[in-house]
Amino acid sequence: MNKIYFYLIICLISSSCVSNKKIVYFQGAENAIDETKVTEAKIQPNDNLLILVSSPKVEVSDIFNSIQINERGNSTQESLALQGYIVDKDGYINFPILGRVRLGGLTKNEAINLLQDKISEYVVESTVNIRFLNFRVTVLGEVNKPGVYTVTNETISLPEALGLAGDMTIHGRRNNVLVCREVDGKKEFYRMDMTSPDLFRSPNYFLQQNDIVYIQPNKAKSSGAGYNQNLPIWVSVFSTIITIIALVTK
């Protein structure tokens, strides 16, 4: 009988070790080569862009601005969103004086250079600044705080997004994180392994605007959805009691 208890303890310890390997992030990261590069987000249909033009002659450059300079300091994110330029389904915006300008598919820096070149025909020494007003990511599934998160600095990594969402629950599959992204009007899907140091070399380590991150439940959570979720707890308690009794009566 004591042998049975001994084997039971060994099984419990072994399963604990396996579980630990499944929940620890960045295993072996100390030996990984950091090749992480920030991938510039490309402007997509339905993006909301704040575009500001400045020059030594304010009264001239303000012709191109949908928001007045003296109001900028008091503008909230909500009010700015109402004054942004919405990229249509074909990638165009309607810009003052210039008319329809295609920015879809360009990075922010490429769009700045394009607009600055066109505006230079009207304004000398002009400077163009562009900001994404809709740079946000959505985190769903097995996290502690699922939701939509606005990214003000327009740069966020996958671990940072999970941090905003309160990290994964113990039931989240860390080796199979799904990232959904829209590229040129089509949905693309990427699988990410948070337990592997290869994550840092992934071109999708940094998220882009409107990305959706989904954390799948592990097998224990999925299989437990159809029965009393307290059962595993009671099984664990029962096993512990049996182990204690075995050690005491040995």
mmCIF file of C-alpha atoms in Angstrom:
data_model
loop_
_atom_site.group_PDB
_atom_site.id
_atom_site.type_symbol
_atom_site.label_atom_id
_atom_site.label_comp_id
_atom_site.label_asym_id
_atom_site.label_seq_id
_atom_site.Cartn_x
_atom_site.Cartn_y
_atom_site.Cartn_z
ATOM 1 C CA MET A 1 0.000 0.000 0.000
ATOM 2 C CA ASN A 2 2.853 2.335 0.869
ATOM 3 C CA LYS A 3 4.270 1.803 -2.625
ATOM 4 C CA ILE A 4 1.007 3.039 -4.116
ATOM 5 C CA TYR A 5 1.224 6.200 -2.043
ATOM 6 C CA PHE A 6 4.856 6.640 -3.053
ATOM 7 C CA TYR A 7 4.002 6.373 -6.741
ATOM 8 C CA LEU A 8 1.127 8.802 -6.246
ATOM 9 C CA ILE A 9 3.500 11.385 -4.774
ATOM 10 C CA ILE A 10 5.938 10.881 -7.674
ATOM 11 C CA CYS A 11 3.101 11.407 -10.185
ATOM 12 C CA LEU A 12 2.006 14.590 -8.459
ATOM 13 C CA ILE A 13 5.553 15.968 -8.492
ATOM 14 C CA SER A 14 6.029 15.006 -12.142
ATOM 15 C CA SER A 15 2.809 16.666 -13.253
ATOM 16 C CA SER A 16 3.838 19.781 -11.350
ATOM 17 C CA CYS A 17 7.119 19.930 -13.298
ATOM 18 C CA VAL A 18 5.349 19.560 -16.639
ATOM 19 C CA SER A 19 2.908 22.324 -15.744
ATOM 20 C CA ASN A 20 5.791 24.596 -14.769
ATOM 21 C CA LYS A 21 7.350 24.221 -18.225
ATOM 22 C CA LYS A 22 4.071 25.253 -19.784
ATOM 23 C CA ILE A 23 3.630 28.456 -17.799
ATOM 24 C CA VAL A 24 7.127 29.995 -17.589
ATOM 25 C CA TYR A 25 7.783 32.764 -20.119
ATOM 26 C CA PHE A 26 10.920 33.146 -22.266
ATOM 27 C CA GLN A 27 12.592 29.859 -21.281
ATOM 28 C CA GLY A 28 16.279 29.967 -22.209
ATOM 29 C CA ALA A 29 16.109 33.679 -22.999
ATOM 30 C CA GLU A 30 19.491 34.294 -21.341
ATOM 31 C CA ASN A 31 21.109 32.410 -24.225
ATOM 32 C CA ALA A 32 19.059 34.052 -26.965
ATOM 33 C CA ILE A 33 20.376 36.702 -29.322
ATOM 34 C CA ASP A 34 18.286 39.869 -29.200
ATOM 35 C CA GLU A 35 17.282 40.630 -32.775
ATOM 36 C CA THR A 36 14.096 42.468 -31.912
ATOM 37 C CA LYS A 37 13.231 45.215 -34.382
ATOM 38 C CA VAL A 38 10.339 47.619 -34.294
ATOM 39 C CA THR A 39 8.172 47.097 -37.366
ATOM 40 C CA GLU A 40 6.679 50.336 -38.574
ATOM 41 C CA ALA A 41 2.905 50.234 -38.731
ATOM 42 C CA LYS A 42 1.385 50.842 -42.155
ATOM 43 C CA ILE A 43 -1.631 53.045 -42.669
ATOM 44 C CA GLN A 44 -4.749 50.963 -43.264
ATOM 45 C CA PRO A 45 -8.356 51.694 -44.297
ATOM 46 C CA ASN A 46 -10.433 53.085 -41.402
ATOM 47 C CA ASP A 47 -7.357 54.468 -39.654
ATOM 48 C CA ASN A 48 -7.953 57.833 -38.012
ATOM 49 C CA LEU A 49 -5.002 60.187 -38.536
ATOM 50 C CA LEU A 50 -4.233 63.473 -36.844
ATOM 51 C CA ILE A 51 -2.209 65.520 -39.336
ATOM 52 C CA LEU A 52 -0.672 68.830 -38.289
ATOM 53 C CA VAL A 53 1.189 71.194 -40.594
ATOM 54 C CA SER A 54 3.441 73.899 -39.200
ATOM 55 C CA SER A 55 5.679 76.575 -40.710
ATOM 56 C CA PRO A 56 7.174 79.959 -39.792
ATOM 57 C CA LYS A 57 4.012 81.540 -41.247
ATOM 58 C CA VAL A 58 1.315 80.104 -39.001
ATOM 59 C CA GLU A 59 -1.547 81.756 -40.828
ATOM 60 C CA VAL A 60 -0.507 79.987 -44.055
ATOM 61 C CA SER A 61 0.150 76.518 -42.639
ATOM 62 C CA ASP A 62 -3.100 76.609 -40.642
ATOM 63 C CA ILE A 63 -5.025 76.415 -43.906
ATOM 64 C CA PHE A 64 -4.020 72.731 -43.944
ATOM 65 C CA ASN A 65 -4.999 72.059 -40.340
ATOM 66 C CA SER A 66 -8.377 70.802 -39.225
ATOM 67 C CA ILE A 67 -7.526 71.881 -35.665
ATOM 68 C CA GLN A 68 -6.455 75.397 -34.783
ATOM 69 C CA ILE A 69 -3.103 75.946 -33.085
ATOM 70 C CA ASN A 70 -4.532 77.845 -30.134
ATOM 71 C CA GLU A 71 -6.887 74.946 -29.372
ATOM 72 C CA ARG A 72 -4.338 72.149 -29.452
ATOM 73 C CA GLY A 73 -3.263 72.449 -25.846
ATOM 74 C CA ASN A 74 -6.821 71.886 -24.591
ATOM 75 C CA SER A 75 -7.823 69.118 -26.974
ATOM 76 C CA THR A 76 -8.768 65.736 -25.554
ATOM 77 C CA GLN A 77 -8.287 62.393 -27.281
ATOM 78 C CA GLU A 78 -12.023 62.325 -28.040
ATOM 79 C CA SER A 79 -12.088 65.799 -29.587
ATOM 80 C CA LEU A 80 -8.972 65.053 -31.630
ATOM 81 C CA ALA A 81 -10.588 61.874 -32.952
ATOM 82 C CA LEU A 82 -13.476 63.931 -34.322
ATOM 83 C CA GLN A 83 -11.026 66.136 -36.211
ATOM 84 C CA GLY A 84 -8.859 63.360 -37.598
ATOM 85 C CA TYR A 85 -8.716 62.176 -41.192
ATOM 86 C CA ILE A 86 -10.402 58.819 -41.786
ATOM 87 C CA VAL A 87 -8.663 56.654 -44.374
ATOM 88 C CA ASP A 88 -11.300 55.315 -46.765
ATOM 89 C CA LYS A 89 -11.525 51.741 -48.068
ATOM 90 C CA ASP A 90 -9.250 52.607 -50.994
ATOM 91 C CA GLY A 91 -6.582 54.159 -48.767
ATOM 92 C CA TYR A 92 -7.349 57.832 -49.464
ATOM 93 C CA ILE A 93 -7.933 60.847 -47.237
ATOM 94 C CA ASN A 94 -9.495 64.173 -48.204
ATOM 95 C CA PHE A 95 -6.901 66.795 -47.301
ATOM 96 C CA PRO A 96 -7.382 70.583 -47.478
ATOM 97 C CA ILE A 97 -6.121 72.182 -50.706
ATOM 98 C CA LEU A 98 -4.536 68.906 -51.898
ATOM 99 C CA GLY A 99 -7.798 66.992 -52.234
ATOM 100 C CA ARG A 100 -7.682 63.193 -52.257
ATOM 101 C CA VAL A 101 -4.292 61.824 -51.221
ATOM 102 C CA ARG A 102 -3.539 58.109 -51.021
ATOM 103 C CA LEU A 103 -1.762 57.206 -47.784
ATOM 104 C CA GLY A 104 -2.922 53.588 -47.458
ATOM 105 C CA GLY A 105 -0.069 51.097 -47.373
ATOM 106 C CA LEU A 106 2.502 53.728 -46.386
ATOM 107 C CA THR A 107 4.326 53.900 -43.089
ATOM 108 C CA LYS A 108 3.881 57.062 -41.067
ATOM 109 C CA ASN A 109 7.279 58.399 -42.158
ATOM 110 C CA GLU A 110 6.515 57.702 -45.807
ATOM 111 C CA ALA A 111 3.181 59.505 -45.485
ATOM 112 C CA ILE A 112 4.887 62.484 -43.826
ATOM 113 C CA ASN A 113 7.399 62.746 -46.666
ATOM 114 C CA LEU A 114 4.638 62.511 -49.280
ATOM 115 C CA LEU A 115 2.484 65.219 -47.708
ATOM 116 C CA GLN A 116 5.445 67.446 -46.976
ATOM 117 C CA ASP A 117 6.511 67.251 -50.611
ATOM 118 C CA LYS A 118 3.023 68.180 -51.850
ATOM 119 C CA ILE A 119 2.529 70.964 -49.293
ATOM 120 C CA SER A 120 5.930 72.500 -50.109
ATOM 121 C CA GLU A 121 4.364 73.821 -53.313
ATOM 122 C CA TYR A 122 2.177 76.080 -51.145
ATOM 123 C CA VAL A 123 4.104 76.555 -47.889
ATOM 124 C CA VAL A 124 7.840 77.208 -47.564
ATOM 125 C CA GLU A 125 9.723 75.343 -44.797
ATOM 126 C CA SER A 126 6.688 73.331 -43.792
ATOM 127 C CA THR A 127 6.764 70.504 -41.271
ATOM 128 C CA VAL A 128 4.200 67.703 -41.201
ATOM 129 C CA ASN A 129 3.412 65.535 -38.186
ATOM 130 C CA ILE A 130 1.124 62.511 -38.247
ATOM 131 C CA ARG A 131 -0.302 60.612 -35.300
ATOM 132 C CA PHE A 132 -2.515 57.520 -35.214
ATOM 133 C CA LEU A 133 -5.640 58.367 -33.213
ATOM 134 C CA ASN A 134 -6.853 54.773 -33.348
ATOM 135 C CA PHE A 135 -3.671 52.969 -32.282
ATOM 136 C CA ARG A 136 -5.179 50.411 -29.965
ATOM 137 C CA VAL A 137 -4.947 46.691 -29.387
ATOM 138 C CA THR A 138 -7.583 44.246 -28.172
ATOM 139 C CA VAL A 139 -6.675 41.433 -25.774
ATOM 140 C CA LEU A 140 -9.215 38.628 -25.296
ATOM 141 C CA GLY A 141 -9.478 35.164 -23.800
ATOM 142 C CA GLU A 142 -7.620 33.820 -20.774
ATOM 143 C CA VAL A 143 -6.316 37.111 -19.361
ATOM 144 C CA ASN A 144 -7.232 38.832 -16.114
ATOM 145 C CA LYS A 145 -8.430 42.087 -17.703
ATOM 146 C CA PRO A 146 -9.632 41.549 -21.294
ATOM 147 C CA GLY A 147 -10.368 44.730 -23.168
ATOM 148 C CA VAL A 148 -9.357 47.335 -25.745
ATOM 149 C CA TYR A 149 -6.224 49.314 -24.863
ATOM 150 C CA THR A 150 -5.154 52.625 -26.420
ATOM 151 C CA VAL A 151 -1.424 52.940 -27.119
ATOM 152 C CA THR A 152 -0.422 56.588 -26.960
ATOM 153 C CA ASN A 153 3.214 56.135 -28.023
ATOM 154 C CA GLU A 154 2.230 53.961 -31.024
ATOM 155 C CA THR A 155 4.653 51.182 -30.062
ATOM 156 C CA ILE A 156 3.749 48.123 -28.028
ATOM 157 C CA SER A 157 5.121 44.604 -27.826
ATOM 158 C CA LEU A 158 3.104 41.451 -27.268
ATOM 159 C CA PRO A 159 4.355 41.049 -23.655
ATOM 160 C CA GLU A 160 3.456 44.679 -22.945
ATOM 161 C CA ALA A 161 -0.064 44.158 -24.287
ATOM 162 C CA LEU A 162 -0.490 41.129 -22.036
ATOM 163 C CA GLY A 163 0.793 43.226 -19.156
ATOM 164 C CA LEU A 164 -1.904 45.824 -19.790
ATOM 165 C CA ALA A 165 -4.463 43.022 -19.692
ATOM 166 C CA GLY A 166 -3.217 41.852 -16.291
ATOM 167 C CA ASP A 167 -1.236 38.899 -17.709
ATOM 168 C CA MET A 168 -2.624 35.497 -18.652
ATOM 169 C CA THR A 169 -4.560 33.444 -16.169
ATOM 170 C CA ILE A 170 -3.079 30.130 -15.107
ATOM 171 C CA HIS A 171 -5.373 28.505 -17.697
ATOM 172 C CA GLY A 172 -3.983 30.436 -20.704
ATOM 173 C CA ARG A 173 -1.994 28.592 -23.384
ATOM 174 C CA ARG A 174 1.313 30.431 -23.376
ATOM 175 C CA ASN A 175 2.762 28.460 -26.279
ATOM 176 C CA ASN A 176 -0.034 29.229 -28.741
ATOM 177 C CA VAL A 177 -0.982 32.912 -28.564
ATOM 178 C CA LEU A 178 -3.002 34.060 -31.559
ATOM 179 C CA VAL A 179 -2.442 37.504 -33.108
ATOM 180 C CA CYS A 180 -5.034 38.627 -35.674
ATOM 181 C CA ARG A 181 -4.101 41.532 -37.952
ATOM 182 C CA GLU A 182 -5.653 43.196 -40.975
ATOM 183 C CA VAL A 183 -3.246 43.787 -43.849
ATOM 184 C CA ASP A 184 -4.451 45.355 -47.091
ATOM 185 C CA GLY A 185 -8.040 44.510 -46.230
ATOM 186 C CA LYS A 186 -7.317 40.846 -45.453
ATOM 187 C CA LYS A 187 -7.090 39.094 -42.098
ATOM 188 C CA GLU A 188 -3.755 37.506 -41.254
ATOM 189 C CA PHE A 189 -3.117 35.230 -38.284
ATOM 190 C CA TYR A 190 0.102 34.548 -36.405
ATOM 191 C CA ARG A 191 0.842 32.001 -33.682
ATOM 192 C CA MET A 192 3.266 33.107 -30.974
ATOM 193 C CA ASP A 193 5.019 31.027 -28.311
ATOM 194 C CA MET A 194 5.508 33.051 -25.136
ATOM 195 C CA THR A 195 7.587 30.267 -23.559
ATOM 196 C CA SER A 196 10.251 30.379 -26.275
ATOM 197 C CA PRO A 197 13.147 32.856 -26.615
ATOM 198 C CA ASP A 198 12.438 32.833 -30.364
ATOM 199 C CA LEU A 199 9.641 35.259 -29.531
ATOM 200 C CA PHE A 200 12.177 38.088 -29.445
ATOM 201 C CA ARG A 201 13.208 37.375 -33.022
ATOM 202 C CA SER A 202 9.679 37.268 -34.365
ATOM 203 C CA PRO A 203 8.652 40.044 -36.801
ATOM 204 C CA ASN A 204 5.351 40.099 -34.907
ATOM 205 C CA TYR A 205 6.896 40.727 -31.485
ATOM 206 C CA PHE A 206 5.696 44.325 -31.828
ATOM 207 C CA LEU A 207 1.978 44.714 -32.434
ATOM 208 C CA GLN A 208 0.323 47.072 -34.896
ATOM 209 C CA GLN A 209 -2.758 49.238 -34.645
ATOM 210 C CA ASN A 210 -6.039 47.324 -34.253
ATOM 211 C CA ASP A 211 -4.324 43.979 -33.641
ATOM 212 C CA ILE A 212 -6.370 41.405 -31.738
ATOM 213 C CA VAL A 213 -4.579 39.119 -29.303
ATOM 214 C CA TYR A 214 -6.447 35.972 -28.241
ATOM 215 C CA ILE A 215 -5.343 33.636 -25.467
ATOM 216 C CA GLN A 216 -6.742 30.133 -25.784
ATOM 217 C CA PRO A 217 -7.693 28.148 -22.666
ATOM 218 C CA ASN A 218 -5.575 25.086 -21.961
ATOM 219 C CA LYS A 219 -6.961 21.550 -22.116
ATOM 220 C CA ALA A 220 -7.738 21.472 -18.419
ATOM 221 C CA LYS A 221 -9.890 24.587 -18.670
ATOM 222 C CA SER A 222 -11.550 23.482 -21.920
ATOM 223 C CA SER A 223 -12.421 20.028 -20.667
ATOM 224 C CA GLY A 224 -13.582 21.503 -17.382
ATOM 225 C CA ALA A 225 -16.113 23.736 -19.076
ATOM 226 C CA GLY A 226 -18.655 20.918 -19.212
ATOM 227 C CA TYR A 227 -18.564 19.863 -15.588
ATOM 228 C CA ASN A 228 -18.147 21.276 -12.101
ATOM 229 C CA GLN A 229 -14.986 23.392 -12.226
ATOM 230 C CA ASN A 230 -14.397 22.804 -8.531
ATOM 231 C CA LEU A 231 -13.835 19.089 -9.158
ATOM 232 C CA PRO A 232 -10.061 19.402 -9.837
ATOM 233 C CA ILE A 233 -9.709 21.283 -6.554
ATOM 234 C CA TRP A 234 -11.497 18.561 -4.616
ATOM 235 C CA VAL A 235 -9.419 15.877 -6.334
ATOM 236 C CA SER A 236 -6.255 17.724 -5.338
ATOM 237 C CA VAL A 237 -7.439 18.106 -1.737
ATOM 238 C CA PHE A 238 -8.417 14.450 -1.580
ATOM 239 C CA SER A 239 -5.034 13.366 -2.944
ATOM 240 C CA THR A 240 -3.232 15.538 -0.391
ATOM 241 C CA ILE A 241 -5.262 14.048 2.471
ATOM 242 C CA ILE A 242 -4.480 10.506 1.318
ATOM 243 C CA THR A 243 -0.780 11.381 1.112
ATOM 244 C CA ILE A 244 -0.757 12.824 4.644
ATOM 245 C CA ILE A 245 -2.566 9.771 6.037
ATOM 246 C CA ALA A 246 -0.090 7.486 4.310
ATOM 247 C CA LEU A 247 2.888 9.329 5.807
ATOM 248 C CA VAL A 248 1.367 9.398 9.313
ATOM 249 C CA THR A 249 0.361 5.722 9.361
ATOM 250 C CA LYS A 250 3.550 4.528 7.755
#
